[in-house]
XYZ file of C-alpha atoms in Angstrom:
390
model
C -12.072 8.528 -8.135
C -10.520 10.494 -10.937
C -9.000 13.960 -10.867
C -7.795 16.248 -13.620
C -4.358 17.685 -12.917
C -3.688 21.226 -14.162
C -1.395 19.722 -16.809
C -4.395 17.874 -18.269
C -3.466 14.377 -17.103
C -5.672 12.141 -14.953
C -4.763 11.215 -11.383
C -6.539 8.178 -9.929
C -7.449 7.788 -6.245
C -8.523 4.414 -4.852
C -8.754 2.609 -1.540
C -7.056 -0.730 -0.992
C -9.264 -3.772 -0.390
C -6.680 -5.608 1.717
C -8.613 -4.172 4.666
C -11.276 -6.788 3.863
C -10.099 -10.412 4.367
C -10.695 -12.600 1.315
C -8.689 -15.548 0.025
C -11.070 -16.739 -2.709
C -12.876 -15.225 -5.654
C -16.186 -15.634 -3.841
C -14.719 -13.595 -1.013
C -13.606 -10.871 -3.417
C -17.076 -10.669 -4.947
C -18.552 -10.387 -1.455
C -16.173 -7.490 -0.744
C -17.463 -5.598 -3.743
C -21.048 -6.064 -2.579
C -20.659 -5.594 1.164
C -17.942 -2.945 1.368
C -16.805 -1.280 -1.857
C -20.198 -0.356 -3.279
C -21.430 1.022 0.079
C -18.308 3.226 0.294
C -19.007 4.512 -3.210
C -22.586 5.352 -2.287
C -21.494 7.224 0.841
C -19.250 9.398 -1.298
C -22.057 10.114 -3.731
C -19.980 8.853 -6.634
C -21.124 7.047 -9.769
C -17.664 5.491 -9.996
C -15.102 4.588 -7.321
C -11.567 3.311 -7.732
C -10.445 0.366 -5.647
C -6.937 -0.953 -5.215
C -7.794 -4.622 -5.479
C -5.972 -7.227 -3.392
C -6.114 -10.690 -4.946
C -4.712 -13.457 -2.765
C -3.000 -16.436 -4.382
C -6.125 -18.610 -4.578
C -8.332 -15.863 -5.963
C -5.719 -14.893 -8.542
C -5.247 -18.508 -9.606
C -8.999 -18.980 -10.136
C -9.168 -15.872 -12.294
C -6.075 -16.858 -14.277
C -7.321 -20.342 -15.085
C -11.014 -19.576 -15.666
C -11.739 -16.938 -18.323
C -15.431 -16.980 -17.427
C -14.601 -16.118 -13.828
C -12.480 -13.180 -14.982
C -15.265 -11.912 -17.220
C -17.632 -12.256 -14.290
C -15.394 -10.164 -12.024
C -15.109 -7.475 -14.669
C -18.883 -7.415 -15.075
C -19.404 -7.235 -11.309
C -17.029 -4.270 -11.043
C -18.941 -2.463 -13.769
C -22.304 -3.302 -12.227
C -21.317 -1.891 -8.845
C -19.728 1.286 -10.212
C -16.169 0.250 -9.376
C -12.952 0.467 -11.370
C -9.471 -0.964 -10.950
C -6.259 0.639 -12.183
C -3.981 -0.705 -9.442
C -3.488 -3.919 -7.477
C -1.838 -4.543 -4.139
C 0.491 -7.458 -4.847
C 2.387 -7.334 -1.531
C 0.462 -9.889 0.598
C 0.460 -13.317 -1.056
C -2.082 -15.070 1.156
C -3.345 -15.169 4.726
C -3.501 -11.407 5.240
C -6.709 -11.780 7.222
C -5.249 -14.421 9.550
C -5.248 -13.943 13.302
C -1.453 -13.608 13.161
C 0.254 -12.284 10.040
C 3.511 -10.783 11.354
C 6.532 -12.046 9.351
C 4.422 -14.281 7.090
C 3.499 -11.332 4.889
C 7.055 -11.269 3.474
C 6.791 -14.772 2.037
C 7.327 -15.770 -0.679
C 9.986 -13.163 -1.347
C 11.518 -12.211 -4.680
C 14.129 -14.983 -4.456
C 11.280 -17.527 -4.548
C 9.875 -18.389 -8.018
C 6.370 -18.327 -6.539
C 6.576 -14.534 -6.177
C 7.414 -14.070 -9.862
C 4.637 -16.439 -10.907
C 2.047 -14.677 -8.739
C 3.041 -11.180 -9.850
C 2.997 -12.249 -13.494
C -0.544 -13.557 -12.971
C -1.566 -10.283 -11.367
C -0.184 -8.300 -14.293
C -2.219 -10.319 -16.781
C -5.329 -9.947 -14.660
C -4.894 -6.211 -14.264
C -4.489 -5.762 -18.005
C -7.887 -7.450 -18.406
C -9.553 -5.461 -15.598
C -8.432 -1.949 -16.593
C -11.256 0.356 -17.701
C -11.583 0.613 -21.465
C -10.281 4.200 -21.461
C -7.216 3.436 -19.299
C -4.027 1.960 -20.736
C -1.725 2.021 -17.696
C -1.959 -0.066 -14.533
C 0.276 -0.485 -11.489
C 0.993 -3.197 -8.944
C 2.776 -2.740 -5.625
C 4.942 -5.556 -4.300
C 7.174 -6.333 -1.355
C 10.637 -4.719 -1.286
C 12.536 -7.867 -2.278
C 12.507 -9.617 1.124
C 12.638 -9.332 4.874
C 16.219 -8.405 5.753
C 17.216 -11.638 7.558
C 18.337 -14.680 5.558
C 18.785 -12.497 2.470
C 22.237 -13.111 1.040
C 23.992 -12.543 -2.277
C 22.455 -15.666 -3.768
C 19.003 -14.371 -2.848
C 19.857 -10.974 -4.307
C 20.927 -12.553 -7.598
C 17.739 -14.621 -7.756
C 15.583 -11.574 -7.037
C 17.351 -9.481 -9.665
C 16.897 -12.215 -12.265
C 13.219 -12.523 -11.360
C 12.618 -8.796 -11.794
C 14.383 -8.774 -15.164
C 12.206 -11.696 -16.250
C 9.126 -9.867 -15.002
C 10.025 -6.772 -17.027
C 10.342 -8.935 -20.138
C 6.930 -10.445 -19.468
C 5.425 -7.000 -19.016
C 6.889 -5.967 -22.373
C 5.235 -8.955 -24.016
C 1.947 -8.210 -22.234
C 1.980 -4.619 -23.471
C 2.615 -5.765 -27.035
C -0.210 -8.286 -26.803
C -2.842 -6.158 -25.060
C -1.837 -2.529 -25.529
C -1.904 -2.168 -21.733
C 1.217 -1.003 -19.888
C 1.569 -2.558 -16.432
C 4.250 -1.289 -14.051
C 5.473 -2.792 -10.766
C 6.511 -0.782 -7.703
C 8.755 -2.132 -4.955
C 7.332 -0.806 -1.679
C 10.056 0.123 0.847
C 9.116 -0.982 4.354
C 10.943 -0.859 7.703
C 12.806 -4.085 8.456
C 13.007 -5.199 4.836
C 15.997 -5.457 2.530
C 14.720 -2.233 1.001
C 13.673 -0.195 4.036
C 14.005 3.312 2.609
C 13.790 5.013 -0.757
C 17.589 5.265 -0.784
C 17.812 1.484 -0.312
C 15.705 1.010 -3.439
C 18.020 2.835 -5.805
C 20.738 0.195 -6.186
C 18.500 -2.859 -6.820
C 16.213 -0.940 -9.158
C 19.161 0.481 -11.057
C 20.511 -3.060 -11.427
C 17.260 -4.086 -13.114
C 17.562 -0.979 -15.302
C 13.925 -0.963 -16.439
C 12.289 2.200 -15.089
C 9.605 1.829 -17.761
C 8.413 -1.361 -16.043
C 9.881 -1.590 -12.527
C 9.884 1.379 -10.150
C 8.879 2.286 -6.625
C 5.641 2.329 -4.638
C 5.907 5.117 -2.065
C 3.967 4.354 1.108
C 3.766 7.495 3.234
C 3.404 5.533 6.498
C 6.608 3.619 5.784
C 8.362 6.809 4.684
C 7.414 8.514 7.935
C 8.203 5.525 10.153
C 11.767 5.548 8.856
C 11.934 9.327 9.425
C 12.595 10.039 5.755
C 12.145 13.600 4.580
C 9.735 13.566 1.591
C 11.658 16.172 -0.387
C 15.003 14.488 0.111
C 13.520 11.087 -0.746
C 11.851 12.236 -3.944
C 14.865 14.276 -5.058
C 17.054 11.196 -4.587
C 14.721 9.018 -6.618
C 14.549 11.596 -9.396
C 18.337 11.929 -9.536
C 18.616 8.153 -9.872
C 15.824 8.046 -12.517
C 13.676 5.784 -10.330
C 9.984 6.481 -11.014
C 7.252 6.510 -8.378
C 4.761 4.290 -10.166
C 2.257 4.455 -7.312
C 1.859 6.005 -3.869
C -0.033 4.601 -0.910
C -1.487 7.314 1.284
C -1.211 6.200 4.896
C -0.215 7.586 8.277
C 1.992 6.112 11.000
C 1.654 6.307 14.773
C 3.757 9.112 16.318
C 4.812 9.508 19.960
C 6.632 12.742 20.690
C 7.754 11.858 24.240
C 8.100 8.063 24.494
C 9.935 8.225 27.824
C 6.797 9.352 29.634
C 4.765 6.603 31.366
C 1.458 7.915 30.011
C 2.826 7.833 26.459
C 4.023 4.259 26.836
C 0.635 3.289 28.233
C -1.078 4.850 25.224
C 1.306 3.084 22.826
C 0.705 -0.254 24.544
C -2.919 -0.131 23.403
C -1.651 -0.417 19.801
C 0.573 -3.439 20.516
C -1.600 -6.162 19.009
C -0.919 -9.718 17.781
C -1.863 -9.622 14.094
C 0.605 -7.351 12.299
C 4.193 -6.252 12.794
C 4.483 -2.668 13.977
C 8.117 -1.852 13.338
C 9.133 1.046 15.573
C 11.842 3.599 14.845
C 13.573 6.602 16.374
C 16.401 8.876 15.255
C 19.293 9.928 17.484
C 22.566 11.704 16.821
C 24.106 8.430 15.662
C 21.331 7.516 13.242
C 18.162 5.438 12.909
C 17.340 2.837 15.565
C 14.521 0.342 15.515
C 12.756 -2.782 16.684
C 10.791 -5.276 14.614
C 7.628 -4.691 16.630
C 6.089 -2.274 19.087
C 6.146 -4.739 21.976
C 9.950 -5.072 22.146
C 10.263 -1.282 22.023
C 7.972 -0.946 25.029
C 9.383 -3.849 27.020
C 12.797 -2.470 27.879
C 15.773 -0.522 26.650
C 15.801 -1.904 23.112
C 14.980 1.524 21.687
C 16.302 4.894 22.886
C 13.437 7.009 24.171
C 14.873 10.524 24.350
C 13.601 11.278 20.826
C 10.198 10.738 19.199
C 9.093 7.239 18.196
C 7.142 6.261 15.119
C 5.462 2.903 14.674
C 4.350 1.169 11.495
C 0.678 1.172 12.349
C -1.599 2.495 9.624
C -3.933 4.781 11.569
C -7.072 6.222 9.915
C -6.203 9.343 7.977
C -9.104 11.415 9.255
C -8.871 10.359 12.904
C -5.518 10.821 14.604
C -5.100 8.970 17.909
C -5.997 10.857 21.055
C -3.285 12.720 22.958
C -0.577 12.037 23.963
C -0.215 10.276 20.586
C -0.759 11.584 17.084
C -0.207 10.504 13.492
C 2.197 11.408 10.698
C -0.526 12.954 8.543
C 1.698 16.045 8.021
C 4.248 13.793 6.281
C 1.494 12.469 4.010
C 0.410 16.015 3.153
C 3.970 17.110 2.395
C 4.568 14.035 0.237
C 1.318 14.465 -1.654
C 2.117 18.098 -2.361
C 5.439 17.081 -3.868
C 3.926 14.176 -5.797
C 1.025 15.931 -7.501
C 1.246 19.615 -6.550
C 3.835 20.569 -9.147
C 3.661 21.326 -12.843
C 3.332 17.609 -13.609
C 2.409 14.681 -11.347
C 5.246 12.409 -10.280
C 2.706 9.586 -10.117
C -0.855 9.144 -11.396
C -1.949 6.372 -9.033
C -2.807 7.074 -5.389
C -4.241 4.543 -2.972
C -5.509 4.980 0.588
C -4.247 1.913 2.453
C -5.450 1.692 6.041
C -5.683 -2.074 6.511
C -5.517 -1.990 10.314
C -9.072 -0.963 11.203
C -9.737 -4.233 13.048
C -6.307 -4.065 14.729
C -7.015 -0.715 16.361
C -7.518 -0.621 20.138
C -10.958 -2.138 20.833
C -12.636 1.171 21.611
C -11.601 2.546 18.203
C -12.542 -0.439 16.034
C -15.614 -0.304 13.816
C -18.259 -2.586 15.301
C -20.248 -3.096 12.104
C -19.854 -2.941 8.334
C -21.608 0.399 8.268
C -19.043 1.948 10.601
C -16.161 0.589 8.537
C -17.709 1.982 5.351
C -18.184 5.337 7.071
C -14.520 5.370 8.097
C -13.161 4.438 4.676
C -15.395 7.032 3.022
C -14.128 9.668 5.470
C -10.517 8.805 4.609
C -11.226 9.107 0.894
C -13.044 12.400 1.445
C -9.972 13.765 3.253
C -7.697 12.610 0.428
C -10.082 14.130 -2.120
C -9.997 17.472 -0.298
C -6.204 17.442 -0.186
C -6.096 16.891 -3.940
C -8.584 19.628 -4.769
C -6.699 21.998 -2.454
C -3.642 21.319 -4.624
C -5.549 22.457 -7.715
C -6.755 19.121 -9.054
C -10.354 18.934 -10.271
C -12.549 16.012 -9.265
C -14.051 14.319 -12.322
C -17.449 12.594 -12.529
């Protein structure tokens, strides 16, 4: 979906396809048919943006087989879909029964991460619509925090510098500018926007390497949107892309009924890093289960958990979501005289991880839910003065 900002520039809104498991190109093509096109039709759009997730095997097929890449491009066109952004965070296995810590491998100290992201950049340059010259890719924030030492930091920095050089060469060759955004996430080496400033400044290539701002992660770490964006601007770190998502919020986690409600979201597939803020700072656990099991997390202040809940459907009381943080962030990103980013992506990948009673039971229900999320995001943008384009 495209929107005209009052300054005349185009803002793109997409939804991320990592909600649909697919490791191969055949799986990606099935996603377009079974999920993406039905969402487009529900929204009554001739064209819908998708934030494409290409796992390692799918990306490798497209990189090594030009005919396969042409076929994907043709299939996107045929189904009224367009791609200006990729989700390059998960490498493979994102649809597995247990993902947890695996999603952070390979990290940026591993040459495989550079190779994969370089492939994605070349693919995105080929998939961009003919009238679009800029694409973005989100990626993991260097590494999970454990086993990340100075040697790893040096390797990651070198890899990002090499990537920037490759993106320069790609732009010269194709005329397409591809930018990469590190995506701060709780528990990672770069957990907050402030954590991103030093490593990105060390790379010193804001034209190629910047930040992907995920509003669920921002909220989970109790970051204030204004403070975060002001800090990035002062450090000349661009927001190349923003993922619109909402975290799980519990105002009174000490109450038994609140803990019971939270326990329904403690599931085995994904990590749900949980955070709270006290007078002495931010406290957290790697997952929701450890927070609920004992005294690992203080419970006199609100808790937030890294669980991407549907934007249009906050959990029932006594829980809620951090949708207000998303709204505040979006206002600051695109509600001013000029957008701070032109690429927005709804990224609720946890539909099938919701408590059983809340999960979609059929493809049609999932398509309805994704369309409702995009409709909410569309309304927020038009309320900010952006005009929806055909």
